[in-house]
Amino acid sequence: MTDPADRVLSRASLAAGNPTGWFDQLYTAAERGEAEVPWTRGEPNVDLADWVEPGEGRRALVVGSALGDDAELLASHGWAVTAFDVAPTAVKAARARFPDSAVDYVVADLLAPPGEWRHAFDLVVEIINVQAMPREYRPKALSALAGFLAPDGTLLVSEVAEESTDTETWVGPPWPFNRAEIASIAQDGVHLVSLETIRDGGRYWAEFTR
């Protein structure tokens, strides 16, 4: 059985010391009809849709925005949304899907984010992105997440839950999170509000504030 393109590309990228380069390779292959992007479903994340509240003009940041569904959901509820992805092809596709969008779609890297984003957002949404990175890269990514959050803001994080997987046989990406990793986002003045498992224990859903 042939491995899916995301696993093949990620292994090659990681072997070259580039933990994020494979994302654009995957989107480019998908654009040519040669691969599938497994996390794009043409609709917003259902858990975010259940959570969403009026933005009233407050600033939101969507991490790893892919083809834009989560960003557009927030924008439709009154958030002033910046949405970024490390893959230029994904950003281009999101802009093309939503040509009249108020969302600011930009190319950026979670491991080296723009300095002006520090403490700049009232809502930060991270859903199943950091789990695509092996553990040695995660502390830097999680620190960046905490750094985006403005005082009194909300940070939402959802990842595959390690406790629901057989880690002995698991083949990534993604690589599941454990509770301690999720809780470690509580740094730089950020505090954990709640951490629960959802989807029959398959995912964590965590909320933080500053």
Short mmCIF file of C-alpha atoms in Angstrom, two decimals:
data_model
loop_
_atom_site.label_atom_id
_atom_site.label_comp_id
_atom_site.label_asym_id
_atom_site.label_seq_id
_atom_site.Cartn_x
_atom_site.Cartn_y
_atom_site.Cartn_z
CA MET A 1 0.00 0.00 0.00
CA THR A 2 1.41 3.37 -1.05
CA ASP A 3 1.74 6.03 1.64
CA PRO A 4 -0.34 9.19 1.07
CA ALA A 5 1.42 12.22 -0.35
CA ASP A 6 1.39 14.17 2.91
CA ARG A 7 3.45 11.50 4.67
CA VAL A 8 5.85 11.02 1.78
CA LEU A 9 6.47 14.75 1.41
CA SER A 10 6.71 15.41 5.15
CA ARG A 11 9.33 12.72 5.67
CA ALA A 12 11.48 14.11 2.88
CA SER A 13 11.09 17.66 4.17
CA LEU A 14 11.95 16.69 7.73
CA ALA A 15 14.96 14.68 6.56
CA ALA A 16 16.17 17.89 4.91
CA GLY A 17 15.73 19.80 8.18
CA ASN A 18 12.72 21.74 6.94
CA PRO A 19 9.66 21.00 9.11
CA THR A 20 7.22 23.17 7.13
CA GLY A 21 8.40 23.11 3.51
CA TRP A 22 6.26 20.13 2.60
CA PHE A 23 3.00 22.00 3.09
CA ASP A 24 3.39 24.06 -0.06
CA GLN A 25 4.61 21.00 -1.95
CA LEU A 26 1.41 19.20 -0.95
CA TYR A 27 -0.88 22.08 -1.92
CA THR A 28 0.95 22.42 -5.23
CA ALA A 29 0.53 18.71 -5.95
CA ALA A 30 -3.15 18.97 -5.02
CA GLU A 31 -3.56 21.92 -7.36
CA ARG A 32 -2.29 19.68 -10.16
CA GLY A 33 -4.67 16.89 -9.14
CA GLU A 34 -1.81 14.66 -8.01
CA ALA A 35 -2.57 14.57 -4.27
CA GLU A 36 -5.19 15.28 -1.64
CA VAL A 37 -4.88 17.68 1.29
CA PRO A 38 -6.44 15.55 4.03
CA TRP A 39 -7.44 18.41 6.35
CA THR A 40 -9.42 20.45 3.80
CA ARG A 41 -13.13 19.63 3.66
CA GLY A 42 -14.70 22.70 2.09
CA GLU A 43 -16.41 23.83 5.29
CA PRO A 44 -15.42 25.30 8.66
CA ASN A 45 -14.24 23.13 11.50
CA VAL A 46 -17.37 21.91 13.28
CA ASP A 47 -15.97 22.52 16.76
CA LEU A 48 -15.07 26.10 15.92
CA ALA A 49 -18.53 26.56 14.41
CA ASP A 50 -20.05 25.37 17.69
CA TRP A 51 -17.88 27.79 19.68
CA VAL A 52 -17.97 30.93 17.51
CA GLU A 53 -19.26 34.13 19.09
CA PRO A 54 -19.72 37.69 17.77
CA GLY A 55 -16.42 39.41 17.09
CA GLU A 56 -17.68 42.99 17.21
CA GLY A 57 -14.66 44.17 15.25
CA ARG A 58 -12.07 42.54 17.48
CA ARG A 59 -8.94 41.08 15.88
CA ALA A 60 -8.63 37.34 15.21
CA LEU A 61 -5.71 35.29 13.92
CA VAL A 62 -6.23 31.93 12.20
CA VAL A 63 -3.12 29.74 12.23
CA GLY A 64 -2.55 27.51 9.22
CA SER A 65 -5.57 28.89 7.41
CA ALA A 66 -5.47 26.42 4.48
CA LEU A 67 -8.26 27.25 2.01
CA GLY A 68 -9.93 29.79 4.27
CA ASP A 69 -13.04 28.13 5.68
CA ASP A 70 -12.37 28.87 9.36
CA ALA A 71 -11.23 32.42 8.61
CA GLU A 72 -14.40 33.14 6.63
CA LEU A 73 -16.55 31.72 9.44
CA LEU A 74 -15.02 34.15 11.92
CA ALA A 75 -15.26 37.07 9.50
CA SER A 76 -18.97 36.33 8.99
CA HIS A 77 -19.40 36.73 12.76
CA GLY A 78 -17.81 40.16 12.85
CA TRP A 79 -14.18 39.39 13.59
CA ALA A 80 -11.42 41.36 11.85
CA VAL A 81 -9.48 38.35 10.66
CA THR A 82 -5.86 37.83 9.70
CA ALA A 83 -5.32 34.31 8.37
CA PHE A 84 -1.91 32.92 7.57
CA ASP A 85 -0.41 29.81 6.09
CA VAL A 86 3.18 28.81 5.45
CA ALA A 87 2.14 27.56 2.00
CA PRO A 88 1.90 30.34 -0.62
CA THR A 89 -0.21 28.05 -2.80
CA ALA A 90 -2.78 27.69 -0.01
CA VAL A 91 -2.95 31.46 0.51
CA LYS A 92 -3.38 32.01 -3.22
CA ALA A 93 -6.17 29.42 -3.34
CA ALA A 94 -7.99 30.96 -0.35
CA ARG A 95 -7.91 34.40 -1.97
CA ALA A 96 -9.25 32.90 -5.19
CA ARG A 97 -12.07 31.08 -3.38
CA PHE A 98 -13.15 34.23 -1.57
CA PRO A 99 -12.26 37.13 -3.90
CA ASP A 100 -14.46 39.64 -2.05
CA SER A 101 -13.37 38.57 1.42
CA ALA A 102 -12.53 41.01 4.20
CA VAL A 103 -10.01 38.49 5.57
CA ASP A 104 -6.35 39.46 5.31
CA TYR A 105 -4.74 36.28 3.93
CA VAL A 106 -0.95 36.30 4.30
CA VAL A 107 1.99 33.95 3.96
CA ALA A 108 3.83 33.48 7.26
CA ASP A 109 5.65 30.82 9.25
CA LEU A 110 4.55 29.91 12.78
CA LEU A 111 8.18 29.14 13.61
CA ALA A 112 9.23 32.68 12.60
CA PRO A 113 6.14 34.92 12.80
CA PRO A 114 6.06 38.69 12.19
CA GLY A 115 7.12 40.64 15.26
CA GLU A 116 4.15 43.00 15.01
CA TRP A 117 1.80 40.11 15.78
CA ARG A 118 3.03 39.84 19.36
CA HIS A 119 0.16 40.39 21.83
CA ALA A 120 -1.91 41.71 18.91
CA PHE A 121 -4.96 39.43 18.67
CA ASP A 122 -8.11 39.10 20.75
CA LEU A 123 -8.72 35.61 19.37
CA VAL A 124 -6.13 33.09 18.17
CA VAL A 125 -7.30 29.83 16.56
CA GLU A 126 -4.97 26.86 16.15
CA ILE A 127 -6.68 23.70 14.88
CA ILE A 128 -4.68 20.62 13.80
CA ASN A 129 -1.58 22.43 12.55
CA VAL A 130 1.15 22.06 15.15
CA GLN A 131 0.43 18.33 15.32
CA ALA A 132 1.96 18.08 11.85
CA MET A 133 5.33 18.96 13.43
CA PRO A 134 7.46 16.40 15.28
CA ARG A 135 7.87 17.15 18.98
CA GLU A 136 11.30 18.75 18.71
CA TYR A 137 9.79 21.66 16.76
CA ARG A 138 6.70 22.14 18.89
CA PRO A 139 8.02 24.23 21.82
CA LYS A 140 8.91 27.08 19.45
CA ALA A 141 5.52 26.84 17.73
CA LEU A 142 3.59 26.77 21.01
CA SER A 143 5.56 29.73 22.32
CA ALA A 144 4.56 31.67 19.20
CA LEU A 145 0.90 30.83 19.81
CA ALA A 146 1.07 32.23 23.32
CA GLY A 147 2.86 35.32 22.04
CA PHE A 148 0.06 36.25 19.63
CA LEU A 149 -2.55 36.66 22.35
CA ALA A 150 -3.58 40.13 23.50
CA PRO A 151 -4.56 40.86 27.14
CA ASP A 152 -7.99 39.38 27.96
CA GLY A 153 -7.95 37.52 24.63
CA THR A 154 -8.88 33.90 23.90
CA LEU A 155 -6.64 31.25 22.40
CA LEU A 156 -8.32 28.08 21.09
CA VAL A 157 -6.22 24.98 20.42
CA SER A 158 -7.38 21.61 19.07
CA GLU A 159 -5.09 18.66 18.26
CA VAL A 160 -5.30 14.87 18.00
CA ALA A 161 -5.24 13.40 21.52
CA GLU A 162 -2.43 10.98 22.27
CA GLU A 163 -4.50 9.16 24.87
CA SER A 164 -6.88 7.98 22.16
CA THR A 165 -4.17 6.56 19.87
CA ASP A 166 -1.87 3.56 19.83
CA THR A 167 1.44 5.39 19.87
CA GLU A 168 3.36 2.13 19.35
CA THR A 169 1.97 1.72 15.84
CA TRP A 170 1.08 5.31 14.94
CA VAL A 171 2.60 6.65 11.74
CA GLY A 172 2.62 10.42 11.25
CA PRO A 173 1.94 13.04 10.26
CA PRO A 174 0.08 14.04 12.32
CA TRP A 175 1.79 13.19 15.59
CA PRO A 176 -0.66 13.27 18.51
CA PHE A 177 -0.39 15.64 21.45
CA ASN A 178 -0.34 14.72 25.11
CA ARG A 179 -1.99 16.80 27.83
CA ALA A 180 1.29 18.19 29.11
CA GLU A 181 2.16 19.59 25.68
CA ILE A 182 -1.19 21.30 25.38
CA ALA A 183 -0.91 22.71 28.89
CA SER A 184 2.59 24.04 28.13
CA ILE A 185 1.02 26.79 26.02
CA ALA A 186 0.31 28.48 29.37
CA GLN A 187 3.44 30.65 29.28
CA ASP A 188 4.37 34.30 28.83
CA GLY A 189 1.39 35.37 30.96
CA VAL A 190 -1.08 33.04 29.25
CA HIS A 191 -3.29 30.87 31.46
CA LEU A 192 -5.17 27.64 30.77
CA VAL A 193 -8.93 28.11 31.16
CA SER A 194 -10.11 24.63 30.14
CA LEU A 195 -8.82 21.45 28.53
CA GLU A 196 -11.20 18.71 27.47
CA THR A 197 -11.41 15.83 25.04
CA ILE A 198 -14.00 15.94 22.28
CA ARG A 199 -15.09 13.69 19.41
CA ASP A 200 -15.27 10.61 21.64
CA GLY A 201 -11.85 11.36 23.09
CA GLY A 202 -10.13 11.73 19.74
CA ARG A 203 -9.15 15.38 20.08
CA TYR A 204 -8.24 17.92 22.69
CA TRP A 205 -10.05 21.23 22.82
CA ALA A 206 -8.29 23.80 24.98
CA GLU A 207 -9.01 27.42 25.78
CA PHE A 208 -6.45 29.88 27.12
CA THR A 209 -6.49 33.56 28.05
CA ARG A 210 -4.00 36.25 29.01
#
